[in-house]
mmCIF file of C-alpha atoms in Angstrom:
data_model
loop_
_atom_site.group_PDB
_atom_site.id
_atom_site.type_symbol
_atom_site.label_atom_id
_atom_site.label_comp_id
_atom_site.label_asym_id
_atom_site.label_seq_id
_atom_site.Cartn_x
_atom_site.Cartn_y
_atom_site.Cartn_z
ATOM 1 C CA UNK Z 9 -3.142 12.817 16.861
ATOM 2 C CA UNK Z 10 -3.796 9.162 17.519
ATOM 3 C CA UNK Z 11 -2.089 8.240 14.256
ATOM 4 C CA UNK Z 12 -4.953 6.439 12.515
ATOM 5 C CA UNK Z 13 -4.347 6.204 8.732
ATOM 6 C CA UNK Z 14 -6.474 8.607 6.692
ATOM 7 C CA UNK Z 15 -8.412 5.715 5.135
ATOM 8 C CA UNK Z 16 -9.891 4.974 8.587
ATOM 9 C CA UNK Z 17 -9.819 8.458 10.122
ATOM 10 C CA UNK Z 18 -13.492 9.252 9.624
ATOM 11 C CA UNK Z 19 -15.179 5.858 9.685
ATOM 12 C CA UNK Z 20 -16.452 3.997 12.687
ATOM 13 C CA UNK Z 21 -18.678 1.212 13.935
ATOM 14 C CA UNK Z 22 -21.711 2.605 12.071
ATOM 15 C CA UNK Z 23 -19.831 2.340 8.766
ATOM 16 C CA UNK Z 24 -18.958 -1.325 9.222
ATOM 17 C CA UNK Z 25 -21.147 -3.438 6.950
ATOM 18 C CA UNK Z 26 -22.299 -6.542 8.807
ATOM 19 C CA UNK Z 27 -23.231 -9.537 6.667
ATOM 20 C CA UNK Z 28 -23.695 -12.292 9.257
ATOM 21 C CA UNK Z 29 -24.312 -13.057 12.907
ATOM 22 C CA UNK Z 30 -20.650 -13.596 13.792
ATOM 23 C CA UNK Z 31 -19.706 -10.147 12.501
ATOM 24 C CA UNK Z 32 -22.582 -8.654 14.505
ATOM 25 C CA UNK Z 33 -21.426 -10.413 17.698
ATOM 26 C CA UNK Z 34 -17.881 -9.094 17.234
ATOM 27 C CA UNK Z 35 -19.149 -5.588 16.470
ATOM 28 C CA UNK Z 36 -21.401 -5.627 19.560
ATOM 29 C CA UNK Z 37 -18.570 -6.946 21.756
ATOM 30 C CA UNK Z 38 -16.199 -4.214 20.564
ATOM 31 C CA UNK Z 39 -18.777 -1.511 21.333
ATOM 32 C CA UNK Z 40 -19.103 -2.953 24.834
ATOM 33 C CA UNK Z 41 -15.293 -3.119 25.081
ATOM 34 C CA UNK Z 42 -15.024 0.645 24.468
ATOM 35 C CA UNK Z 43 -17.170 1.294 27.547
ATOM 36 C CA UNK Z 44 -15.238 -1.257 29.606
ATOM 37 C CA UNK Z 45 -11.926 0.453 28.781
ATOM 38 C CA UNK Z 46 -13.445 3.862 29.512
ATOM 39 C CA UNK Z 47 -14.352 2.455 32.943
ATOM 40 C CA UNK Z 48 -10.819 1.158 33.610
ATOM 41 C CA UNK Z 49 -10.646 -2.320 32.047
ATOM 42 C CA UNK Z 50 -7.191 -3.433 30.962
ATOM 43 C CA UNK Z 51 -8.454 -6.253 28.726
ATOM 44 C CA UNK Z 52 -6.697 -6.680 25.371
ATOM 45 C CA UNK Z 53 -8.303 -7.377 21.993
ATOM 46 C CA UNK Z 54 -6.913 -9.475 19.154
ATOM 47 C CA UNK Z 55 -8.775 -9.266 15.853
ATOM 48 C CA UNK Z 56 -7.463 -12.211 13.828
ATOM 49 C CA UNK Z 57 -8.395 -13.322 10.342
ATOM 50 C CA UNK Z 58 -7.754 -13.120 6.642
ATOM 51 C CA UNK Z 59 -6.758 -10.052 4.675
ATOM 52 C CA UNK Z 60 -9.660 -7.728 3.925
ATOM 53 C CA UNK Z 61 -11.970 -8.899 6.720
ATOM 54 C CA UNK Z 62 -12.241 -5.399 8.216
ATOM 55 C CA UNK Z 63 -10.036 -5.951 11.267
ATOM 56 C CA UNK Z 64 -8.277 -2.588 10.937
ATOM 57 C CA UNK Z 65 -11.600 -0.820 10.355
ATOM 58 C CA UNK Z 66 -12.987 -2.285 13.593
ATOM 59 C CA UNK Z 67 -9.827 -1.662 15.607
ATOM 60 C CA UNK Z 68 -9.614 1.954 14.420
ATOM 61 C CA UNK Z 69 -13.299 2.385 15.319
ATOM 62 C CA UNK Z 70 -12.402 1.256 18.848
ATOM 63 C CA UNK Z 71 -9.625 3.877 19.018
ATOM 64 C CA UNK Z 72 -11.791 6.651 17.569
ATOM 65 C CA UNK Z 73 -14.594 5.897 20.040
ATOM 66 C CA UNK Z 74 -12.166 5.836 22.952
ATOM 67 C CA UNK Z 75 -10.649 9.138 21.821
ATOM 68 C CA UNK Z 76 -14.131 10.690 21.656
ATOM 69 C CA UNK Z 77 -14.565 9.639 25.298
ATOM 70 C CA UNK Z 78 -11.281 11.288 26.266
ATOM 71 C CA UNK Z 79 -9.186 8.112 26.455
ATOM 72 C CA UNK Z 80 -5.724 8.635 24.973
ATOM 73 C CA UNK Z 81 -4.911 6.097 22.294
ATOM 74 C CA UNK Z 82 -2.263 5.505 19.657
ATOM 75 C CA UNK Z 83 -2.152 3.592 16.365
ATOM 76 C CA UNK Z 84 1.024 2.036 14.994
ATOM 77 C CA UNK Z 85 1.440 -0.586 12.320
ATOM 78 C CA UNK Z 86 3.606 -3.457 13.415
ATOM 79 C CA UNK Z 87 5.895 -2.851 10.428
ATOM 80 C CA UNK Z 88 6.341 0.832 11.383
ATOM 81 C CA UNK Z 89 7.098 -0.123 14.986
ATOM 82 C CA UNK Z 90 9.702 -2.620 13.760
ATOM 83 C CA UNK Z 91 11.196 -0.024 11.377
ATOM 84 C CA UNK Z 92 11.500 2.483 14.239
ATOM 85 C CA UNK Z 93 13.247 -0.149 16.358
ATOM 86 C CA UNK Z 94 15.627 -1.106 13.546
ATOM 87 C CA UNK Z 95 16.420 2.562 12.834
ATOM 88 C CA UNK Z 96 17.408 2.995 16.482
ATOM 89 C CA UNK Z 97 20.210 0.475 16.014
ATOM 90 C CA UNK Z 98 22.069 2.609 13.447
ATOM 91 C CA UNK Z 99 23.908 5.709 14.642
ATOM 92 C CA UNK Z 100 23.267 7.383 11.273
ATOM 93 C CA UNK Z 101 19.470 6.903 11.320
ATOM 94 C CA UNK Z 102 18.823 6.973 15.067
ATOM 95 C CA UNK Z 103 16.410 9.620 16.297
ATOM 96 C CA UNK Z 104 15.595 7.722 19.497
ATOM 97 C CA UNK Z 105 17.085 4.829 21.382
ATOM 98 C CA UNK Z 106 15.338 1.445 21.263
ATOM 99 C CA UNK Z 107 14.392 1.683 24.928
ATOM 100 C CA UNK Z 108 12.777 5.109 24.382
ATOM 101 C CA UNK Z 109 10.633 3.795 21.526
ATOM 102 C CA UNK Z 110 9.510 0.771 23.533
ATOM 103 C CA UNK Z 111 8.817 2.873 26.632
ATOM 104 C CA UNK Z 112 6.858 5.478 24.637
ATOM 105 C CA UNK Z 113 4.569 2.854 23.093
ATOM 106 C CA UNK Z 114 4.547 0.866 26.312
ATOM 107 C CA UNK Z 115 3.032 3.751 28.260
ATOM 108 C CA UNK Z 116 0.299 4.791 25.795
ATOM 109 C CA UNK Z 117 -3.042 4.365 27.629
ATOM 110 C CA UNK Z 118 -4.504 2.290 24.736
ATOM 111 C CA UNK Z 119 -2.172 1.019 22.015
ATOM 112 C CA UNK Z 120 -3.305 -0.429 18.699
ATOM 113 C CA UNK Z 121 -0.770 -2.520 16.782
ATOM 114 C CA UNK Z 122 -2.002 -3.158 13.251
ATOM 115 C CA UNK Z 123 -1.027 -6.137 11.082
ATOM 116 C CA UNK Z 124 1.128 -7.899 13.660
ATOM 117 C CA UNK Z 125 3.165 -10.515 11.855
ATOM 118 C CA UNK Z 126 3.678 -8.490 8.649
ATOM 119 C CA UNK Z 127 7.223 -7.188 8.052
ATOM 120 C CA UNK Z 128 7.911 -6.988 11.780
ATOM 121 C CA UNK Z 129 10.363 -9.758 12.515
ATOM 122 C CA UNK Z 130 11.848 -8.575 15.789
ATOM 123 C CA UNK Z 131 13.468 -10.638 18.499
ATOM 124 C CA UNK Z 132 10.967 -11.747 21.101
ATOM 125 C CA UNK Z 133 12.795 -9.781 23.813
ATOM 126 C CA UNK Z 134 11.623 -6.532 22.169
ATOM 127 C CA UNK Z 135 7.986 -7.680 22.199
ATOM 128 C CA UNK Z 136 8.528 -8.959 25.733
ATOM 129 C CA UNK Z 137 9.803 -5.564 26.877
ATOM 130 C CA UNK Z 138 6.851 -3.750 25.276
ATOM 131 C CA UNK Z 139 4.191 -6.089 26.663
ATOM 132 C CA UNK Z 140 5.856 -6.283 30.069
ATOM 133 C CA UNK Z 141 5.478 -2.500 30.408
ATOM 134 C CA UNK Z 142 1.852 -2.625 29.255
ATOM 135 C CA UNK Z 143 1.060 -5.582 31.527
ATOM 136 C CA UNK Z 144 2.649 -4.048 34.620
ATOM 137 C CA UNK Z 145 0.886 -0.706 33.980
ATOM 138 C CA UNK Z 146 -2.456 -2.499 33.303
ATOM 139 C CA UNK Z 147 -2.794 -0.890 29.864
ATOM 140 C CA UNK Z 148 -4.989 -2.440 27.161
ATOM 141 C CA UNK Z 149 -3.686 -3.287 23.702
ATOM 142 C CA UNK Z 150 -5.667 -3.832 20.499
ATOM 143 C CA UNK Z 151 -3.997 -5.997 17.844
ATOM 144 C CA UNK Z 152 -4.939 -6.965 14.308
ATOM 145 C CA UNK Z 153 -3.268 -9.967 12.713
ATOM 146 C CA UNK Z 154 -3.550 -12.624 10.031
ATOM 147 C CA UNK Z 155 -1.957 -15.130 12.420
ATOM 148 C CA UNK Z 156 -3.719 -17.764 14.500
ATOM 149 C CA UNK Z 157 -3.167 -17.837 18.269
ATOM 150 C CA UNK Z 158 -0.249 -20.308 18.174
ATOM 151 C CA UNK Z 159 1.564 -18.396 15.408
ATOM 152 C CA UNK Z 160 1.040 -15.079 17.195
ATOM 153 C CA UNK Z 161 2.360 -16.570 20.442
ATOM 154 C CA UNK Z 162 5.399 -17.904 18.558
ATOM 155 C CA UNK Z 163 6.066 -14.469 16.990
ATOM 156 C CA UNK Z 164 5.780 -12.702 20.351
ATOM 157 C CA UNK Z 165 7.678 -15.284 22.381
ATOM 158 C CA UNK Z 166 6.493 -16.972 25.566
ATOM 159 C CA UNK Z 167 6.889 -14.003 27.930
ATOM 160 C CA UNK Z 168 5.045 -11.460 25.776
ATOM 161 C CA UNK Z 169 2.311 -13.915 24.789
ATOM 162 C CA UNK Z 170 1.780 -14.832 28.445
ATOM 163 C CA UNK Z 171 1.264 -11.164 29.323
ATOM 164 C CA UNK Z 172 -1.016 -10.373 26.382
ATOM 165 C CA UNK Z 173 -3.195 -13.355 25.521
ATOM 166 C CA UNK Z 174 -4.651 -14.642 28.832
ATOM 167 C CA UNK Z 175 -6.346 -11.260 29.340
ATOM 168 C CA UNK Z 176 -7.613 -10.870 25.777
ATOM 169 C CA UNK Z 177 -10.759 -11.003 23.737
ATOM 170 C CA UNK Z 178 -9.849 -13.141 20.701
ATOM 171 C CA UNK Z 179 -12.127 -12.233 17.786
ATOM 172 C CA UNK Z 180 -11.859 -14.670 14.882
ATOM 173 C CA UNK Z 181 -12.703 -12.619 11.798
ATOM 174 C CA UNK Z 182 -13.079 -15.543 9.435
ATOM 175 C CA UNK Z 183 -15.151 -14.371 6.499
ATOM 176 C CA UNK Z 184 -14.460 -13.222 2.967
ATOM 177 C CA UNK Z 185 -12.693 -10.002 2.055
ATOM 178 C CA UNK Z 186 -14.837 -6.894 2.175
ATOM 179 C CA UNK Z 187 -12.517 -5.169 -0.305
ATOM 180 C CA UNK Z 188 -13.017 -7.984 -2.807
ATOM 181 C CA UNK Z 189 -16.805 -7.834 -2.395
ATOM 182 C CA UNK Z 190 -16.946 -4.105 -3.246
ATOM 183 C CA UNK Z 191 -14.099 -4.133 -5.751
ATOM 184 C CA UNK Z 192 -14.300 -1.544 -8.509
ATOM 185 C CA UNK Z 193 -11.507 -3.090 -10.487
ATOM 186 C CA UNK Z 194 -12.030 -2.402 -14.155
ATOM 187 C CA UNK Z 195 -11.409 -5.339 -16.435
ATOM 188 C CA UNK Z 196 -10.759 -4.713 -20.112
#
């Protein structure tokens, strides 16, 4: 299993509702990206923008398409990754050592980290270790975040940011929330 949440397990690029030219350009670039990775590209993707813009939908579509082409991929939310790391510090809750967790995610052929910057406050040396492995192995990473490039670089620290961002497609998903536009909230 690639670990995609059930909400996104059966939806893909075709299900993404495009409402403007910028969304279409990002969608088209991500479809092209899938083929580039299939052919050996190690380029990273950062989908950045406000809550509800569809970043996770698009990133999961990338993973699902890669999986259908036989490329091994793995989803993890940034908060879950951080929780796994924190659990490794306590003898009572440890199931793996910190270095094992980082190495396991570091060696996944394509890693998606969802919602980077949400409940994931880790020291930059942990991010540095993860992205150093991925950089040295030439493995692509797909990230979703609400942060801008400077805030993401600050969260990651200089070393990790320098390994991730110069070889990335930065997609600015700056449009209104899809969830809000299709809301079925009942008001009484």
